[in-house]
Amino acid sequence: MNRFKDTREDIYSFQNEFMVRCPFCDSCAIVRCIDPDNVDSFAPRRFSCKACGSSKKWSEKKIERSYTVDDYFHYPLWLQTSCCGETLWAYNLRHLEFIEAFVRAKLRERKPQELYGWSNPSLFSRLPKWIQSVDTPWLSGVGILGSGDIP
């Protein structure tokens, strides 16, 4: 039986790297922390595209969140597709693997947090109802996301 155990990762756990659509050549590019050891939301970031060589640096004190673009340069996420009348999206491959593991699982387990009990900010408990629904045949959307031209 496929089992999913909550790792208590929140959405911010996946924001150290964004796979985005390059605005210059339409290829898959990356937005990531310049210093991989500094994963603070306001740590300097770099956009880079291997296909066309474009590069840009971000180091501000304000970010704007919108789930289908990255928080820093606001470029469209590479991993997004229409599915069940909604937009299925993922920041990066690790985020996509998390969603896929959750969806494929027949048994989904979570335990209360030691300090806060059942009130927790984990991504597992915050996924939209249309993703959590066992009756929704949208797993093919996850496959579509992972089938793109990924560097």
Coordinates of N, CA, C and O in Angstrom, one line a residue:
M1 N 0.8 -1.2 0.0 CA 0.0 0.0 0.0 C 0.9 1.2 0.0 O 1.8 1.3 0.8
N2 N 0.6 2.2 -0.9 CA 1.3 3.5 -0.9 C 0.9 4.3 0.4 O -0.3 4.4 0.7
R3 N 1.9 4.8 1.1 CA 1.7 5.5 2.3 C 2.4 6.8 2.2 O 3.6 6.9 1.8
F4 N 1.7 7.9 2.6 CA 2.3 9.2 2.7 C 2.4 9.6 4.1 O 1.4 9.7 4.8
K5 N 3.6 9.9 4.6 CA 3.8 10.4 6.0 C 4.1 11.9 5.9 O 5.1 12.3 5.2
D6 N 3.4 12.7 6.7 CA 3.6 14.1 6.7 C 5.0 14.4 7.2 O 5.4 14.0 8.3
T7 N 5.8 15.2 6.5 CA 7.1 15.6 6.9 C 7.2 16.9 7.6 O 8.2 17.4 8.0
R8 N 6.0 17.5 7.7 CA 5.8 18.9 8.3 C 6.5 20.0 7.5 O 6.8 21.0 8.1
E9 N 6.8 19.7 6.2 CA 7.4 20.8 5.4 C 6.2 21.8 5.1 O 5.1 21.3 4.8
D10 N 6.5 23.0 5.1 CA 5.6 24.0 4.7 C 5.9 24.5 3.3 O 7.0 24.1 2.7
I11 N 5.1 25.4 2.7 CA 5.4 25.8 1.3 C 6.7 26.5 1.2 O 7.4 26.5 0.2
Y12 N 7.2 27.2 2.3 CA 8.4 27.9 2.2 C 9.6 26.9 2.1 O 10.7 27.3 1.7
S13 N 9.4 25.7 2.5 CA 10.5 24.7 2.4 C 10.9 24.4 0.9 O 12.0 23.9 0.7
F14 N 10.0 24.8 0.0 CA 10.3 24.5 -1.4 C 10.7 25.8 -2.2 O 10.9 25.7 -3.4
Q15 N 10.9 26.9 -1.5 CA 11.1 28.1 -2.2 C 12.6 28.5 -2.3 O 12.9 29.7 -2.6
N16 N 13.5 27.6 -2.1 CA 14.9 27.9 -2.3 C 15.3 27.9 -3.7 O 16.3 28.4 -4.1
E17 N 14.4 27.3 -4.6 CA 14.6 27.2 -6.0 C 13.3 27.2 -6.7 O 12.4 26.5 -6.4
F18 N 13.2 28.1 -7.8 CA 12.0 28.2 -8.6 C 12.4 27.8 -10.0 O 13.4 28.4 -10.5
M19 N 11.7 26.9 -10.7 CA 11.9 26.7 -12.1 C 10.9 27.6 -12.8 O 9.7 27.5 -12.5
V20 N 11.5 28.5 -13.6 CA 10.6 29.5 -14.3 C 10.8 29.5 -15.8 O 11.8 28.9 -16.3
R21 N 9.9 30.1 -16.5 CA 10.0 30.3 -17.9 C 10.8 31.5 -18.2 O 10.5 32.6 -17.8
C22 N 11.9 31.4 -19.0 CA 12.8 32.5 -19.3 C 12.0 33.5 -20.1 O 11.5 33.1 -21.2
P23 N 12.0 34.8 -19.7 CA 11.3 35.8 -20.5 C 12.0 36.2 -21.8 O 11.4 36.8 -22.7
F24 N 13.2 35.7 -22.0 CA 14.0 36.1 -23.2 C 14.0 35.0 -24.2 O 14.0 35.3 -25.4
C25 N 13.9 33.7 -23.8 CA 14.0 32.7 -24.8 C 12.9 31.6 -24.7 O 12.8 30.7 -25.4
D26 N 12.1 31.7 -23.6 CA 11.0 30.8 -23.4 C 11.4 29.4 -22.9 O 10.6 28.5 -23.0
S27 N 12.7 29.3 -22.5 CA 13.2 28.0 -22.0 C 13.0 27.9 -20.5 O 12.7 28.9 -19.8
C28 N 13.3 26.7 -19.9 CA 13.3 26.6 -18.5 C 14.5 27.2 -17.9 O 15.7 26.9 -18.3
A29 N 14.3 28.1 -16.9 CA 15.4 28.8 -16.2 C 15.2 28.6 -14.7 O 14.2 28.0 -14.2
I30 N 16.2 29.0 -13.9 CA 16.2 28.8 -12.5 C 16.3 30.2 -11.7 O 17.1 31.0 -12.1
V31 N 15.6 30.3 -10.6 CA 15.8 31.4 -9.7 C 16.1 30.7 -8.4 O 15.4 29.9 -7.9
R32 N 17.3 31.0 -7.8 CA 17.7 30.4 -6.6 C 18.5 31.3 -5.7 O 19.0 32.4 -6.2
C33 N 18.7 30.9 -4.5 CA 19.6 31.7 -3.6 C 21.0 31.7 -4.1 O 21.5 30.7 -4.6
I34 N 21.6 32.9 -4.0 CA 23.0 33.0 -4.4 C 23.9 32.2 -3.5 O 24.8 31.4 -3.9
D35 N 23.6 32.3 -2.2 CA 24.3 31.5 -1.2 C 23.4 30.3 -0.7 O 22.4 30.6 -0.1
P36 N 23.7 29.1 -1.2 CA 22.8 28.0 -0.9 C 22.6 27.7 0.6 O 21.6 27.1 1.0
D37 N 23.5 28.2 1.5 CA 23.3 28.0 2.9 C 22.4 29.1 3.5 O 22.0 28.9 4.7
N38 N 22.1 30.1 2.8 CA 21.2 31.2 3.3 C 19.9 31.1 2.6 O 19.7 31.5 1.5
V39 N 18.9 30.4 3.2 CA 17.6 30.2 2.6 C 16.5 31.2 3.1 O 15.3 30.9 2.9
D40 N 16.9 32.2 3.8 CA 16.0 33.3 4.2 C 15.2 33.8 3.0 O 15.8 33.9 1.9
S41 N 14.0 34.1 3.2 CA 13.2 34.6 2.1 C 13.7 35.9 1.4 O 13.5 36.1 0.3
F42 N 14.5 36.7 2.2 CA 15.1 37.9 1.7 C 16.6 37.8 1.3 O 17.2 38.8 1.0
A43 N 17.1 36.6 1.3 CA 18.5 36.4 0.8 C 18.6 36.7 -0.6 O 17.6 36.5 -1.4
P44 N 19.7 37.2 -1.1 CA 19.8 37.6 -2.5 C 19.6 36.4 -3.4 O 20.0 35.2 -3.1
R45 N 19.0 36.6 -4.5 CA 18.6 35.5 -5.5 C 19.2 35.9 -6.9 O 19.5 37.0 -7.2
R46 N 19.4 34.8 -7.7 CA 19.8 35.0 -9.0 C 18.9 34.2 -10.0 O 18.6 33.1 -9.8
F47 N 18.5 34.9 -11.0 CA 17.9 34.3 -12.2 C 18.9 33.9 -13.2 O 19.8 34.7 -13.5
S48 N 18.9 32.7 -13.7 CA 19.8 32.3 -14.7 C 19.2 31.3 -15.7 O 18.5 30.4 -15.3
C49 N 19.5 31.5 -17.0 CA 19.0 30.6 -18.0 C 20.2 30.0 -18.8 O 21.0 30.8 -19.4
K50 N 20.3 28.7 -18.7 CA 21.4 28.1 -19.5 C 21.2 28.1 -21.0 O 22.2 28.2 -21.7
A51 N 19.9 28.2 -21.4 CA 19.7 28.2 -22.8 C 20.2 29.4 -23.6 O 20.8 29.4 -24.6
C52 N 19.9 30.6 -23.0 CA 20.3 31.9 -23.7 C 21.4 32.7 -22.9 O 21.8 33.7 -23.4
G53 N 21.7 32.2 -21.7 CA 22.8 32.9 -20.9 C 22.3 34.1 -20.1 O 23.1 34.8 -19.5
S54 N 21.0 34.4 -20.1 CA 20.5 35.5 -19.4 C 20.7 35.3 -17.9 O 20.6 34.2 -17.4
S55 N 21.0 36.4 -17.2 CA 21.2 36.3 -15.7 C 20.8 37.7 -15.1 O 20.9 38.7 -15.8
K56 N 20.3 37.6 -13.9 CA 19.8 38.8 -13.3 C 19.9 38.6 -11.7 O 19.6 37.5 -11.3
K57 N 20.2 39.6 -11.0 CA 20.4 39.5 -9.5 C 19.2 40.2 -8.8 O 18.8 41.3 -9.3
W58 N 18.7 39.7 -7.7 CA 17.7 40.3 -6.9 C 18.2 40.4 -5.5 O 18.7 39.4 -4.9
S59 N 18.1 41.6 -4.9 CA 18.5 41.8 -3.5 C 17.7 43.0 -3.0 O 18.2 44.1 -2.8
E60 N 16.5 42.7 -2.7 CA 15.6 43.8 -2.2 C 15.0 43.4 -0.8 O 15.4 42.3 -0.3
K61 N 14.2 44.2 -0.3 CA 13.6 43.9 1.1 C 12.1 43.7 1.0 O 11.4 43.8 2.0
K62 N 11.6 43.5 -0.2 CA 10.2 43.3 -0.4 C 10.0 42.2 -1.4 O 10.6 42.2 -2.5
I63 N 9.0 41.2 -1.1 CA 8.7 40.2 -2.1 C 7.2 40.2 -2.2 O 6.4 40.6 -1.3
E64 N 6.7 39.8 -3.4 CA 5.3 39.7 -3.7 C 5.0 38.3 -4.1 O 5.6 37.8 -5.0
R65 N 4.0 37.7 -3.3 CA 3.7 36.3 -3.5 C 2.5 36.2 -4.5 O 1.4 36.8 -4.3
S66 N 2.6 35.4 -5.4 CA 1.6 35.0 -6.3 C 2.0 33.6 -6.8 O 3.1 33.4 -7.3
Y67 N 1.1 32.6 -6.6 CA 1.5 31.2 -6.7 C 1.9 30.7 -8.1 O 2.5 29.7 -8.1
T68 N 1.6 31.4 -9.1 CA 2.0 30.9 -10.5 C 3.2 31.6 -11.1 O 3.6 31.3 -12.2
V69 N 3.8 32.4 -10.3 CA 5.1 33.1 -10.6 C 6.1 33.0 -9.5 O 5.6 32.8 -8.3
D70 N 7.3 33.2 -9.7 CA 8.3 33.2 -8.6 C 8.1 34.5 -7.8 O 7.6 35.5 -8.3
D71 N 8.6 34.5 -6.6 CA 8.4 35.7 -5.6 C 9.3 36.8 -5.9 O 9.0 37.9 -5.4
Y72 N 10.3 36.7 -6.7 CA 11.4 37.7 -6.8 C 11.3 38.4 -8.2 O 11.3 39.7 -8.2
F73 N 11.3 37.7 -9.3 CA 11.4 38.4 -10.6 C 10.0 38.3 -11.2 O 9.8 39.0 -12.2
H74 N 9.1 37.6 -10.7 CA 7.7 37.4 -11.1 C 7.6 36.8 -12.5 O 6.8 37.1 -13.3
Y75 N 8.5 35.8 -12.8 CA 8.5 35.1 -14.0 C 7.6 33.9 -13.8 O 7.5 33.3 -12.8
P76 N 6.8 33.5 -14.9 CA 5.9 32.4 -14.8 C 6.6 31.1 -14.4 O 7.7 30.8 -14.9
L77 N 6.0 30.3 -13.5 CA 6.6 29.0 -13.1 C 6.6 28.1 -14.3 O 5.7 28.1 -15.1
W78 N 7.7 27.3 -14.5 CA 7.8 26.3 -15.5 C 6.8 25.2 -15.3 O 6.2 24.7 -16.3
L79 N 6.7 24.8 -14.1 CA 5.8 23.6 -13.8 C 4.4 24.1 -13.4 O 4.1 24.2 -12.3
Q80 N 3.6 24.3 -14.4 CA 2.2 24.6 -14.2 C 1.4 24.2 -15.4 O 1.9 24.2 -16.6
T81 N 0.2 23.7 -15.2 CA -0.7 23.3 -16.2 C -2.2 23.4 -15.7 O -2.4 23.4 -14.5
S82 N -3.1 23.5 -16.7 CA -4.5 23.5 -16.3 C -4.9 22.1 -16.0 O -4.5 21.1 -16.7
C83 N -5.8 22.0 -14.9 CA -6.2 20.6 -14.5 C -7.5 20.8 -13.7 O -7.5 21.5 -12.7
C84 N -8.5 20.1 -14.1 CA -9.8 20.1 -13.4 C -10.3 21.5 -13.1 O -10.9 21.7 -12.1
G85 N -10.1 22.3 -14.1 CA -10.6 23.7 -13.9 C -9.8 24.6 -13.0 O -10.2 25.7 -12.7
E86 N -8.7 24.1 -12.6 CA -7.7 24.8 -11.7 C -6.4 24.9 -12.4 O -6.2 24.3 -13.4
T87 N -5.4 25.5 -11.7 CA -4.0 25.5 -12.2 C -3.2 24.7 -11.2 O -3.1 25.0 -10.0
L88 N -2.6 23.6 -11.7 CA -1.7 22.8 -10.9 C -0.3 23.3 -11.2 O 0.1 23.5 -12.3
W89 N 0.4 23.6 -10.1 CA 1.7 24.2 -10.2 C 2.6 23.6 -9.1 O 2.2 23.1 -8.1
A90 N 3.9 23.7 -9.4 CA 5.0 23.4 -8.4 C 6.2 24.3 -8.7 O 6.4 24.7 -9.8
Y91 N 6.8 24.6 -7.6 CA 8.0 25.5 -7.7 C 9.2 24.8 -8.3 O 9.9 25.4 -9.0
N92 N 9.4 23.5 -8.0 CA 10.6 22.8 -8.5 C 10.3 21.3 -8.5 O 9.2 20.9 -8.1
L93 N 11.3 20.5 -8.9 CA 11.0 19.1 -8.9 C 10.8 18.4 -7.6 O 10.0 17.5 -7.4
R94 N 11.4 18.9 -6.5 CA 11.2 18.4 -5.2 C 9.8 18.7 -4.7 O 9.1 17.8 -4.1
H95 N 9.3 19.8 -5.0 CA 7.9 20.2 -4.7 C 6.9 19.3 -5.5 O 5.9 18.8 -5.0
L96 N 7.2 19.1 -6.8 CA 6.4 18.2 -7.6 C 6.4 16.8 -7.1 O 5.3 16.1 -7.0
E97 N 7.5 16.3 -6.6 CA 7.6 14.9 -6.1 C 6.8 14.8 -4.8 O 6.2 13.8 -4.5
F98 N 6.8 15.9 -4.0 CA 6.0 15.9 -2.8 C 4.5 15.8 -3.1 O 3.8 15.0 -2.6
I99 N 4.0 16.6 -4.1 CA 2.6 16.5 -4.5 C 2.3 15.2 -5.1 O 1.2 14.6 -4.7
E100 N 3.2 14.6 -5.9 CA 2.9 13.3 -6.5 C 2.8 12.2 -5.4 O 1.9 11.4 -5.5
A101 N 3.7 12.2 -4.5 CA 3.7 11.2 -3.4 C 2.4 11.3 -2.6 O 1.8 10.3 -2.3
F102 N 2.0 12.5 -2.4 CA 0.7 12.7 -1.6 C -0.5 12.2 -2.4 O -1.3 11.5 -1.9
V103 N -0.5 12.5 -3.7 CA -1.7 12.1 -4.5 C -1.7 10.6 -4.7 O -2.8 10.0 -4.7
R104 N -0.6 10.0 -4.9 CA -0.6 8.5 -5.2 C -0.8 7.7 -4.0 O -1.2 6.5 -4.1
A105 N -0.7 8.3 -2.8 CA -0.8 7.5 -1.6 C -2.3 7.1 -1.3 O -3.2 7.9 -1.5
K106 N -2.5 5.9 -0.9 CA -3.8 5.4 -0.5 C -4.0 5.7 1.0 O -5.1 5.8 1.4
L107 N -2.9 5.8 1.7 CA -3.0 6.1 3.1 C -2.2 7.4 3.4 O -1.0 7.4 3.0
R108 N -2.8 8.4 4.0 CA -2.1 9.7 4.3 C -2.1 9.9 5.8 O -3.1 10.0 6.4
E109 N -0.9 9.9 6.3 CA -0.7 10.0 7.8 C -0.1 11.3 8.2 O 0.8 11.8 7.6
R110 N -0.6 11.8 9.3 CA 0.1 12.9 10.0 C -0.1 12.7 11.5 O -1.1 12.1 12.0
K111 N 0.9 13.3 12.2 CA 0.8 13.2 13.7 C 0.8 14.6 14.2 O 1.2 15.6 13.5
P112 N 0.2 14.8 15.4 CA 0.2 16.2 16.0 C 1.6 16.7 16.3 O 2.5 15.9 16.6
Q113 N 1.8 17.9 16.1 CA 3.0 18.6 16.5 C 3.2 18.6 18.0 O 2.2 18.7 18.7
E114 N 4.4 18.4 18.5 CA 4.6 18.3 19.9 C 4.2 19.6 20.6 O 3.5 19.5 21.6
L115 N 4.5 20.8 20.0 CA 4.2 22.0 20.7 C 2.8 22.5 20.4 O 2.1 23.1 21.3
Y116 N 2.2 22.3 19.2 CA 1.0 22.9 18.8 C -0.2 21.9 18.6 O -1.3 22.3 18.2
G117 N 0.1 20.7 18.8 CA -1.0 19.7 18.5 C -1.3 19.6 17.0 O -0.5 19.6 16.2
W118 N -2.6 19.5 16.7 CA -3.1 19.3 15.3 C -3.0 20.6 14.5 O -3.2 20.6 13.3
S119 N -2.8 21.8 15.1 CA -2.7 23.0 14.4 C -1.3 23.1 13.9 O -0.4 23.3 14.6
N120 N -1.1 22.9 12.6 CA 0.2 23.0 12.0 C 0.2 23.6 10.6 O -0.9 23.6 9.9
P121 N 1.3 24.2 10.2 CA 1.3 24.9 8.9 C 1.9 24.0 7.8 O 2.2 24.5 6.7
S122 N 1.9 22.7 8.0 CA 2.5 21.8 6.9 C 1.7 21.9 5.6 O 0.5 22.1 5.6
L123 N 2.5 21.7 4.5 CA 1.9 21.8 3.2 C 0.8 20.7 3.1 O -0.2 20.9 2.4
F124 N 1.1 19.6 3.6 CA 0.2 18.4 3.6 C -1.2 18.8 4.0 O -2.2 18.5 3.4
S125 N -1.3 19.6 5.1 CA -2.6 20.0 5.6 C -3.2 21.2 4.9 O -4.4 21.5 5.2
R126 N -2.5 21.8 4.0 CA -2.9 23.0 3.4 C -3.2 22.9 1.9 O -3.5 23.9 1.2
L127 N -3.0 21.7 1.4 CA -3.3 21.5 -0.1 C -4.7 21.7 -0.3 O -5.6 21.4 0.5
P128 N -5.1 22.3 -1.5 CA -6.5 22.6 -1.8 C -7.3 21.3 -1.8 O -6.8 20.2 -2.1
K129 N -8.6 21.5 -1.5 CA -9.5 20.4 -1.5 C -9.5 19.6 -2.8 O -9.7 18.4 -2.8
W130 N -9.4 20.3 -3.9 CA -9.5 19.6 -5.2 C -8.3 18.6 -5.4 O -8.4 17.7 -6.1
I131 N -7.2 19.0 -4.8 CA -6.0 18.1 -4.8 C -6.2 16.9 -3.8 O -5.8 15.8 -4.1
Q132 N -6.7 17.2 -2.7 CA -6.9 16.2 -1.6 C -8.0 15.2 -2.0 O -8.0 14.1 -1.4
S133 N -8.9 15.5 -2.9 CA -10.0 14.6 -3.2 C -9.5 13.4 -3.9 O -8.8 13.4 -4.9
V134 N -9.9 12.2 -3.3 CA -9.5 10.9 -3.9 C -10.3 10.7 -5.2 O -9.8 10.0 -6.1
D135 N -11.5 11.3 -5.3 CA -12.3 11.1 -6.5 C -11.9 11.9 -7.7 O -12.4 11.6 -8.8
T136 N -11.0 12.8 -7.5 CA -10.6 13.7 -8.6 C -9.5 13.0 -9.5 O -8.4 12.7 -9.0
P137 N -9.8 12.7 -10.7 CA -8.8 12.0 -11.6 C -7.8 13.0 -12.2 O -7.8 13.1 -13.4
W138 N -7.1 13.6 -11.4 CA -6.2 14.7 -11.9 C -4.7 14.3 -11.9 O -3.8 15.1 -12.2
L139 N -4.4 13.0 -11.5 CA -3.0 12.6 -11.4 C -2.3 12.8 -12.7 O -1.1 13.1 -12.7
S140 N -3.0 12.7 -13.8 CA -2.3 12.9 -15.1 C -1.7 14.3 -15.2 O -0.8 14.5 -15.9
G141 N -2.3 15.3 -14.5 CA -1.8 16.6 -14.5 C -0.4 16.7 -13.9 O 0.5 17.4 -14.4
V142 N -0.1 15.8 -12.9 CA 1.2 15.8 -12.3 C 2.2 15.2 -13.3 O 3.3 15.7 -13.5
G143 N 1.8 14.2 -14.1 CA 2.6 13.7 -15.1 C 2.9 14.7 -16.2 O 4.0 14.8 -16.7
I144 N 1.9 15.5 -16.6 CA 2.1 16.5 -17.6 C 3.1 17.6 -17.1 O 4.0 18.0 -17.8
L145 N 3.1 17.9 -15.8 CA 4.0 18.9 -15.3 C 5.5 18.3 -15.4 O 6.4 19.0 -15.7
G146 N 5.6 17.1 -15.1 CA 7.0 16.5 -15.0 C 7.5 16.1 -16.4 O 8.6 15.7 -16.5
S147 N 6.7 16.2 -17.5 CA 7.1 15.7 -18.8 C 7.7 16.9 -19.6 O 8.1 16.6 -20.7
G148 N 7.8 18.1 -19.1 CA 8.3 19.2 -19.9 C 9.8 19.1 -20.1 O 10.4 18.2 -19.6
D149 N 10.3 20.0 -20.9 CA 11.8 20.0 -21.2 C 12.5 20.6 -20.0 O 12.6 21.8 -19.9
I150 N 12.9 19.7 -19.1 CA 13.5 20.1 -17.8 C 15.0 20.0 -17.9 O 15.5 18.9 -18.3
P151 N 15.8 21.0 -17.6 CA 17.2 21.0 -17.7 C 17.9 20.0 -16.6 O 17.3 19.8 -15.6

